[in-house]
Every structure is written in C-alpha cells, then in structure tokens.
mmCIF file of C-alpha atoms in Angstrom:
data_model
loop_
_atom_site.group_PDB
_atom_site.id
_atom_site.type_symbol
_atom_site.label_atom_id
_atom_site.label_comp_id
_atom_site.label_asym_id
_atom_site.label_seq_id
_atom_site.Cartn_x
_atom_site.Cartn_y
_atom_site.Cartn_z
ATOM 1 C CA UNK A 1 46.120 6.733 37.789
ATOM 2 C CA UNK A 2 49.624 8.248 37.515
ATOM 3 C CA UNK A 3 48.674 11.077 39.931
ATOM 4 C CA UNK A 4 49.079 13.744 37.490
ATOM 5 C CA UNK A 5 47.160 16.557 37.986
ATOM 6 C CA UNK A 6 46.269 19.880 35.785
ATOM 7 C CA UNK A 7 43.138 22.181 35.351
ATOM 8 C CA UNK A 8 40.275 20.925 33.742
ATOM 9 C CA UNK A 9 39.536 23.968 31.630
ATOM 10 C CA UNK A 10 40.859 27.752 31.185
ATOM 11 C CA UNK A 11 39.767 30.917 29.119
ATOM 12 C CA UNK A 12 41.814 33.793 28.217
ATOM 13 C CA UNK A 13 41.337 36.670 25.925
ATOM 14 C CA UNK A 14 43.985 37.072 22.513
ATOM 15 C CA UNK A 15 47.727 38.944 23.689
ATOM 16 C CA UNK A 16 46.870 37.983 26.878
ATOM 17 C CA UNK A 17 49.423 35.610 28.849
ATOM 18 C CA UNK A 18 48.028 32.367 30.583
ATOM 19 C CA UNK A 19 50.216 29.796 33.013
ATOM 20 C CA UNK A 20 48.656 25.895 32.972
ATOM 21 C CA UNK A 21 49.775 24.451 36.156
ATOM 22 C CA UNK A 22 50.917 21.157 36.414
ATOM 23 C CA UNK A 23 51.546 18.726 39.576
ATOM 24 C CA UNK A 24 52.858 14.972 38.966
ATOM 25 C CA UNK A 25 54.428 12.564 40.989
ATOM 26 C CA UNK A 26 57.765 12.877 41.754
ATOM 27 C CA UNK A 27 58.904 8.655 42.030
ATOM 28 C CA UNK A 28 60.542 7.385 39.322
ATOM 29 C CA UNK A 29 60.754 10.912 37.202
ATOM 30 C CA UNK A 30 62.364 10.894 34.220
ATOM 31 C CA UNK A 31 61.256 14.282 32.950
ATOM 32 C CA UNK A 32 58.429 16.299 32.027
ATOM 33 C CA UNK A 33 56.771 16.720 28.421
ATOM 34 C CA UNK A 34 53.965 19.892 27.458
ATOM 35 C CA UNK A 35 51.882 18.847 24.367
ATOM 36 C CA UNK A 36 49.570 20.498 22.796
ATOM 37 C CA UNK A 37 46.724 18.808 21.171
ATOM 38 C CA UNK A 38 43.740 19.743 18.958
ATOM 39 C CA UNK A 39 40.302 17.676 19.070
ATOM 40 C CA UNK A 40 40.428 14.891 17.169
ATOM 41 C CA UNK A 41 43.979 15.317 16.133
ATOM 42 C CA UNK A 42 47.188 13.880 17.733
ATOM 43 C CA UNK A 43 49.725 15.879 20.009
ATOM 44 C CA UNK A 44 52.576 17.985 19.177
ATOM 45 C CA UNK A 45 55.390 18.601 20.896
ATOM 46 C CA UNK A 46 55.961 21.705 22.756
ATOM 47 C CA UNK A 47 58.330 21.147 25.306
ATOM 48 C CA UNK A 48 60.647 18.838 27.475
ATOM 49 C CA UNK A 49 61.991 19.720 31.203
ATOM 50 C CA UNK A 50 64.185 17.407 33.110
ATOM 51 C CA UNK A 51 66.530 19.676 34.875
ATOM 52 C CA UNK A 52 64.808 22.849 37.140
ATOM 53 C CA UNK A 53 63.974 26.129 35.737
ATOM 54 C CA UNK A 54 62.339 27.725 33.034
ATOM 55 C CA UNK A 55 63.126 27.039 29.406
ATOM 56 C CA UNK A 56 61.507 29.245 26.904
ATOM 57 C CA UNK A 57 60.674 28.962 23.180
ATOM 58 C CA UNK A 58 59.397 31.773 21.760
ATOM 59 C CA UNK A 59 55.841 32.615 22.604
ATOM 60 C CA UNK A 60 55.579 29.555 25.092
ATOM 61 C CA UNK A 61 58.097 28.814 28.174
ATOM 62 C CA UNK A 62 57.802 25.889 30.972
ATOM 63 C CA UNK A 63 59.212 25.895 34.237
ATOM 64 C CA UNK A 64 60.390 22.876 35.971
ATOM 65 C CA UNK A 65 60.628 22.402 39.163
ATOM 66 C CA UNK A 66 61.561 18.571 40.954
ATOM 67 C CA UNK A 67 61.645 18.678 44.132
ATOM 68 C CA UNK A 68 58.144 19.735 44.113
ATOM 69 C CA UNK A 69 56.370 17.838 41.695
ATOM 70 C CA UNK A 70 55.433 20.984 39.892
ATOM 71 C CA UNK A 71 55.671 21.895 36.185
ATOM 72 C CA UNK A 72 53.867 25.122 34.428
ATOM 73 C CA UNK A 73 53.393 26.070 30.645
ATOM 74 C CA UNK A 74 53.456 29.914 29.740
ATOM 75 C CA UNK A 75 51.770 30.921 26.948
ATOM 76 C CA UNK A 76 52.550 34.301 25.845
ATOM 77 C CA UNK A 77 50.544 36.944 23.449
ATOM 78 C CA UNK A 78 47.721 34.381 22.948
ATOM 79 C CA UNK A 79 46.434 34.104 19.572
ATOM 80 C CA UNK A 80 42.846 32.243 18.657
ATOM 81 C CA UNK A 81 45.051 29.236 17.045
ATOM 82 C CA UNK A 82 46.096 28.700 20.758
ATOM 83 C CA UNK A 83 42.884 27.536 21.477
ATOM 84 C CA UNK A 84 43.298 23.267 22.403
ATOM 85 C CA UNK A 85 43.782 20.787 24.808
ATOM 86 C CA UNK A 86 47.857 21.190 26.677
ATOM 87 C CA UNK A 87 48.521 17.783 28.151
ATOM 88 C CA UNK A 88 51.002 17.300 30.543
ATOM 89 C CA UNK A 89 53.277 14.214 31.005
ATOM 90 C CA UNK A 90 55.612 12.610 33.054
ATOM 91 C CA UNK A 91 58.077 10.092 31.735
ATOM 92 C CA UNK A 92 58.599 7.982 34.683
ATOM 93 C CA UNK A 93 59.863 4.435 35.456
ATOM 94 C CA UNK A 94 62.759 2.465 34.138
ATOM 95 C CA UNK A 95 62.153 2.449 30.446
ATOM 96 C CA UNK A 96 62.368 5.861 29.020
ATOM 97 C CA UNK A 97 59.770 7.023 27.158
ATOM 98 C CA UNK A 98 56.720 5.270 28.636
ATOM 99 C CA UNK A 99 54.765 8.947 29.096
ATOM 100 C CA UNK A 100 52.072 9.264 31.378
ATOM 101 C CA UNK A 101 49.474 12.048 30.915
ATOM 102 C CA UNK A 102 47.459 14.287 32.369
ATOM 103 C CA UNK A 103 43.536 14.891 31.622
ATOM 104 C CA UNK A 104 44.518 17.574 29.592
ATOM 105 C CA UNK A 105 43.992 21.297 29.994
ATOM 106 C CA UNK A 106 41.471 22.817 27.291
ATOM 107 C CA UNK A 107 42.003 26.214 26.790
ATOM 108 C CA UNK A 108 39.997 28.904 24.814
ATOM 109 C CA UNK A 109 41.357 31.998 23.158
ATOM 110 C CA UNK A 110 38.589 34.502 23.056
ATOM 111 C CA UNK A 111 38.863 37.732 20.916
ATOM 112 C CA UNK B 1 60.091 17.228 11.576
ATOM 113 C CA UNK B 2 59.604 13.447 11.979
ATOM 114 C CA UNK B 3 56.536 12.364 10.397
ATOM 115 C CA UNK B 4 54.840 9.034 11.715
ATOM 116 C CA UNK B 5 51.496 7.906 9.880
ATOM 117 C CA UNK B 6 48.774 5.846 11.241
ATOM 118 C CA UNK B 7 46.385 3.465 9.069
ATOM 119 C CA UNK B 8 43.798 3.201 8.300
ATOM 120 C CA UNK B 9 42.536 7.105 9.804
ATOM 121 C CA UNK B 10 39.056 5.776 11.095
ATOM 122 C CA UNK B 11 37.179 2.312 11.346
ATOM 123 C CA UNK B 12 33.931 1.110 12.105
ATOM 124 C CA UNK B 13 33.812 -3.036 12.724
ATOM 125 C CA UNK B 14 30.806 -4.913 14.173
ATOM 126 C CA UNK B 15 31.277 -6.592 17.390
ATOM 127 C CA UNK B 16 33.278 -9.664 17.572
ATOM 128 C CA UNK B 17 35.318 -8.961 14.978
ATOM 129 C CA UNK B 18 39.305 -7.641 14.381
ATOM 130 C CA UNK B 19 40.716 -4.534 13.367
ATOM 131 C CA UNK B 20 44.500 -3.911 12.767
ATOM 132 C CA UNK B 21 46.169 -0.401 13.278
ATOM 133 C CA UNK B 22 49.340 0.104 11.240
ATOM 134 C CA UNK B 23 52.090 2.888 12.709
ATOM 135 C CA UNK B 24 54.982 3.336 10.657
ATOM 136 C CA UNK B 25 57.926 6.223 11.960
ATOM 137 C CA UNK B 26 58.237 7.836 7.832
ATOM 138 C CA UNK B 27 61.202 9.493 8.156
ATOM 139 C CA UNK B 28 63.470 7.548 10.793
ATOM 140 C CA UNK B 29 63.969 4.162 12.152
ATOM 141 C CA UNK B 30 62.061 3.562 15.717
ATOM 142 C CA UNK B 31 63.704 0.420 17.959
ATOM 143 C CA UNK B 32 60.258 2.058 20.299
ATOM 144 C CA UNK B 33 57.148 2.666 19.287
ATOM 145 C CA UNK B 34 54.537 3.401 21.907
ATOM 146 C CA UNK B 35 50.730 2.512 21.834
ATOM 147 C CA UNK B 36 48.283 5.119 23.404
ATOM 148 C CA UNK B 37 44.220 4.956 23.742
ATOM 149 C CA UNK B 38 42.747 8.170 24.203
ATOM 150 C CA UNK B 39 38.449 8.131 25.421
ATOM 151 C CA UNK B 40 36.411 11.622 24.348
ATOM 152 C CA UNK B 41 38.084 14.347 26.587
ATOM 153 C CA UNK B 42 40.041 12.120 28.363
ATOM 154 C CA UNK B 43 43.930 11.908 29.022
ATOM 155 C CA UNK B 44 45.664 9.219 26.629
ATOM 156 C CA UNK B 45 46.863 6.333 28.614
ATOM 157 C CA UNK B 46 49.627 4.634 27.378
ATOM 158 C CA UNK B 47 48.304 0.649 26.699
ATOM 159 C CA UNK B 48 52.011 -0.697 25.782
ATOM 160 C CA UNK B 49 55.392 -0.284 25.009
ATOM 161 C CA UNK B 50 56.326 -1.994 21.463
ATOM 162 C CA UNK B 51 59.880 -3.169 20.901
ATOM 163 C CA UNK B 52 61.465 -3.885 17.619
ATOM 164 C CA UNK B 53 62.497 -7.603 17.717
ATOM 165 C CA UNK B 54 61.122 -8.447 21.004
ATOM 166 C CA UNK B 55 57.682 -8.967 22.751
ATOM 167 C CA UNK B 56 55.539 -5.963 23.532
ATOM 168 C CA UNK B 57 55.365 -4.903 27.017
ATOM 169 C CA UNK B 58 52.025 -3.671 28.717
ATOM 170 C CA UNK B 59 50.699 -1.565 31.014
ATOM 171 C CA UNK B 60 48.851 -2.987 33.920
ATOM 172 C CA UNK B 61 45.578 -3.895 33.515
ATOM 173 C CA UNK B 62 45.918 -4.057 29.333
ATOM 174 C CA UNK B 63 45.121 -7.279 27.976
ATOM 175 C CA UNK B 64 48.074 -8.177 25.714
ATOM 176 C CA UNK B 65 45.920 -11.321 24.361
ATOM 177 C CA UNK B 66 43.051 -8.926 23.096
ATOM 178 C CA UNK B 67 45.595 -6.308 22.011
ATOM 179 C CA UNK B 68 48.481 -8.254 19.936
ATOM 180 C CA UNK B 69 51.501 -6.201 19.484
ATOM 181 C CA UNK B 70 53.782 -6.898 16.560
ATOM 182 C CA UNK B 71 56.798 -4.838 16.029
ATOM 183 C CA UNK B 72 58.179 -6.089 12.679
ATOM 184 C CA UNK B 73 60.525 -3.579 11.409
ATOM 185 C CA UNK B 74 62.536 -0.674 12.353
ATOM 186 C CA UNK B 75 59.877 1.780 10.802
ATOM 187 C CA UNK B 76 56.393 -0.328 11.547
ATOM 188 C CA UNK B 77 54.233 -1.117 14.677
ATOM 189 C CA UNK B 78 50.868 -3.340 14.254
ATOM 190 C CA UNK B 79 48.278 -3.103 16.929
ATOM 191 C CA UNK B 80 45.232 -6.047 16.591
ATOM 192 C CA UNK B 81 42.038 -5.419 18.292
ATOM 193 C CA UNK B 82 40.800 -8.761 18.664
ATOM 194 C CA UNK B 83 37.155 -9.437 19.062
ATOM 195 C CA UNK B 84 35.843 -5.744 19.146
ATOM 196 C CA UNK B 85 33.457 -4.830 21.309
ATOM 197 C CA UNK B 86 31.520 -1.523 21.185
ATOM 198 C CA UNK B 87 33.754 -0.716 24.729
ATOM 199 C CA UNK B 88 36.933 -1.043 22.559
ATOM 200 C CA UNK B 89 35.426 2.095 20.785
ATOM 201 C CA UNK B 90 38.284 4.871 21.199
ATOM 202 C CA UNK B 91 40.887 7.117 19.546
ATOM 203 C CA UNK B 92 44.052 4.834 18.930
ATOM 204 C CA UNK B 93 47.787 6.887 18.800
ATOM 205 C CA UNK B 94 50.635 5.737 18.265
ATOM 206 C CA UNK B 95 53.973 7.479 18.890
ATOM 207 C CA UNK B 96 57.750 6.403 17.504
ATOM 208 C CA UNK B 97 60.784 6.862 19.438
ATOM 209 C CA UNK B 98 63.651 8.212 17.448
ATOM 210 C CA UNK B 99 66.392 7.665 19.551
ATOM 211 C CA UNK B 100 69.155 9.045 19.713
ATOM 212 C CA UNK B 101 69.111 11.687 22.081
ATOM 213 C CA UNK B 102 65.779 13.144 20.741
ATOM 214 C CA UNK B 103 63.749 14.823 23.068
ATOM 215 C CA UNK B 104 60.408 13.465 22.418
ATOM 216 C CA UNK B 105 58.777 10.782 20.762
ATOM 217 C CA UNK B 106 56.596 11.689 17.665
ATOM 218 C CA UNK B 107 52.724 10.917 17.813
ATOM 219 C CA UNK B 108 50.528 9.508 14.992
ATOM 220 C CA UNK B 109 47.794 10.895 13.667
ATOM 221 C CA UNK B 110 45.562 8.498 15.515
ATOM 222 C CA UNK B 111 43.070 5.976 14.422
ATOM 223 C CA UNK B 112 39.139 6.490 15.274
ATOM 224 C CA UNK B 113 37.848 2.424 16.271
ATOM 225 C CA UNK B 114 34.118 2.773 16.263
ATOM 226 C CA UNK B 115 32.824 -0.989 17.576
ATOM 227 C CA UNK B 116 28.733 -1.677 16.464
#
C-alpha cells in the first residue's frame, strides 16, 4: 500500500470536538487532502495542507505537519450530519494529483 | 462548485461481458481526469491517471488491457471493463482535475459494477 495510516472507526457525542489522526509517508509528498465521504456516495472536499500548520474552515480545521508524516482533521461542535467516512490522502509522486488514500475513518455522531 | 457526473449510476453485467463508465467534468474543462475503485469499506485506490490527448497511465499492478482508458475530450473520460468478472464487482469514481491552481480535484458520483 501507500503506507497511509488512520483509525479504523471513532464515536463522539453532538457539540462535542473530535481530532482523526493521520500518518502517511513522507517520500515524494506533494500535499495532504481530508475528504469526507458518505456510504455509497463519492467524496467531498474538505481540505488541502501542503505547507505546516493548522488551517481552519469554520467548524473543521487540519493541521499539517511534514517533517513528521503527520496530518489531523478537527471537527468542531459535531452535529449528527457529521456522521461518515473522513479519508485521508497524500498526493505524492511526480504527477500531481495522483491521490493516495487512506482506509478511511468512519465516524458516528451520537445524540 | 464544479460538478462532474458519472454514467450510467449502477450496472449489473453477466460475466464475460463489457461495461463502459462515462465521466464528464460539467462545468470546466479537465486536461486530468483520475480513475478510482473503491471495495465495501475499503480506501479508494487510484487504478489510473487519464490524460486528454495522450495514453492513460496506470498504477502498478492495474491491467490497462482489461481496463481501456480513453480520454476524448477536454470534459469526458471513458473507462471499459472488459470481460467482467464477478471480482471486477466494485464502486467505480472518477475525479476531474480543473487545473489551474485549484486545490483539489472534483470526484464523481461513482458507478456501482455488479459482475453475475
């Protein structure tokens, strides 16, 4: 695989705040994509990272950082619509855009 | 936001047979388009890179003679199963590179292959 690695699974309850950890490998890094994806549907966009740091967006912020390999989505004041799969993926290699993902990270909201 | 349809939505084919999965970027022109196959709750792995104009270029281990690849125009991608077996069974995406500075690439709805 491309040796990118994020939680299987993760519960949280609604206006709660949850961080989905992401490790990749660091060769050949382009930058860093968060998607968020419902069953059966295709993934959205949520956010890109290619320098370090944290860039937020409203309720959700992700944090970059290279030299590590390590990437994390914040998801603020959950609401039950948060409730999906976030993917993370790692545009590496010579042609830009070829994205590599993660198993996903399926997350439930609970009331 | 860039809209980029897939078609047909779902398909069920009996084995041996060939399916073709039309992407087409709606709004914008894609040189890129990018082919994805995504098994039940598992990660999608990109299968190939589809250029506008040129040959396709795959991933390792991606058979570009059972998956053809045709890139016709600036707004359409074609992706031929050929001879469909019931392993070919997955959840097809496509996604269209805008260019241009954008910051991501815009995924298709995705196309269920069911193989009998």
């Amino acid at each position: 695989g491309q040796n990118i690695d994020q939680p299987t699974e993760m519960t949280a309850t609604e206006g709660a705040i949850v961080q989905i950890n992401c490790t990749y490998q660091t060769s050949g890094f382009n930058g860093l994509f968060w998607y968020q994806q419902h069953a059966g549907e295709a993934p959205t966009f949520l956010s890109y990272n290619v320098l370090d740091g944290l860039e937020e967006k409203g309720r959700f912020s992700s944090f970059l950082s290279r030299s590590k390999g390590y990437s994390y989505l914040l998801l603020k004041e959950l609401q039950m619509k948060d409730s999906a799969s976030y993917l993370c993926a790692n545009d590496r290699g010579s042609t830009l855009g070829r994205l590599y993902f993660g198993r996903g990270t399926q997350l439930t909201v609970w009331p | 936001g860039a809209v980029v349809s897939q078609h047909p939505s779902r398909v069920i084919c009996k084995s041996g047979t060939s399916v073709k999965i039309e992407c087409r970027s709606l709004d914008f022109q894609a040189t890129t388009m990018f082919w994805y196959r995504q098994f039940p709750k598992k990660s999608l792995m990109l299968m190939a890179t589809s250029n506008e104009g040129s040959k396709a270029t795959y991933e390792q281990g991606v058979e570009k003679d059972k998956f053809l690849i045709n890139h016709a125009s600036l707004t359409l991608s074609t992706l031929t199963v050929t001879s469909a077996h019931p392993e070919d069974s997955s959840f097809y995406i496509c996604s269209a590179d805008p260019g241009q500075g954008a910051d991501t690439q815009y995924f298709g709805p995705g196309t269920r292959l069911t193989v009998l």
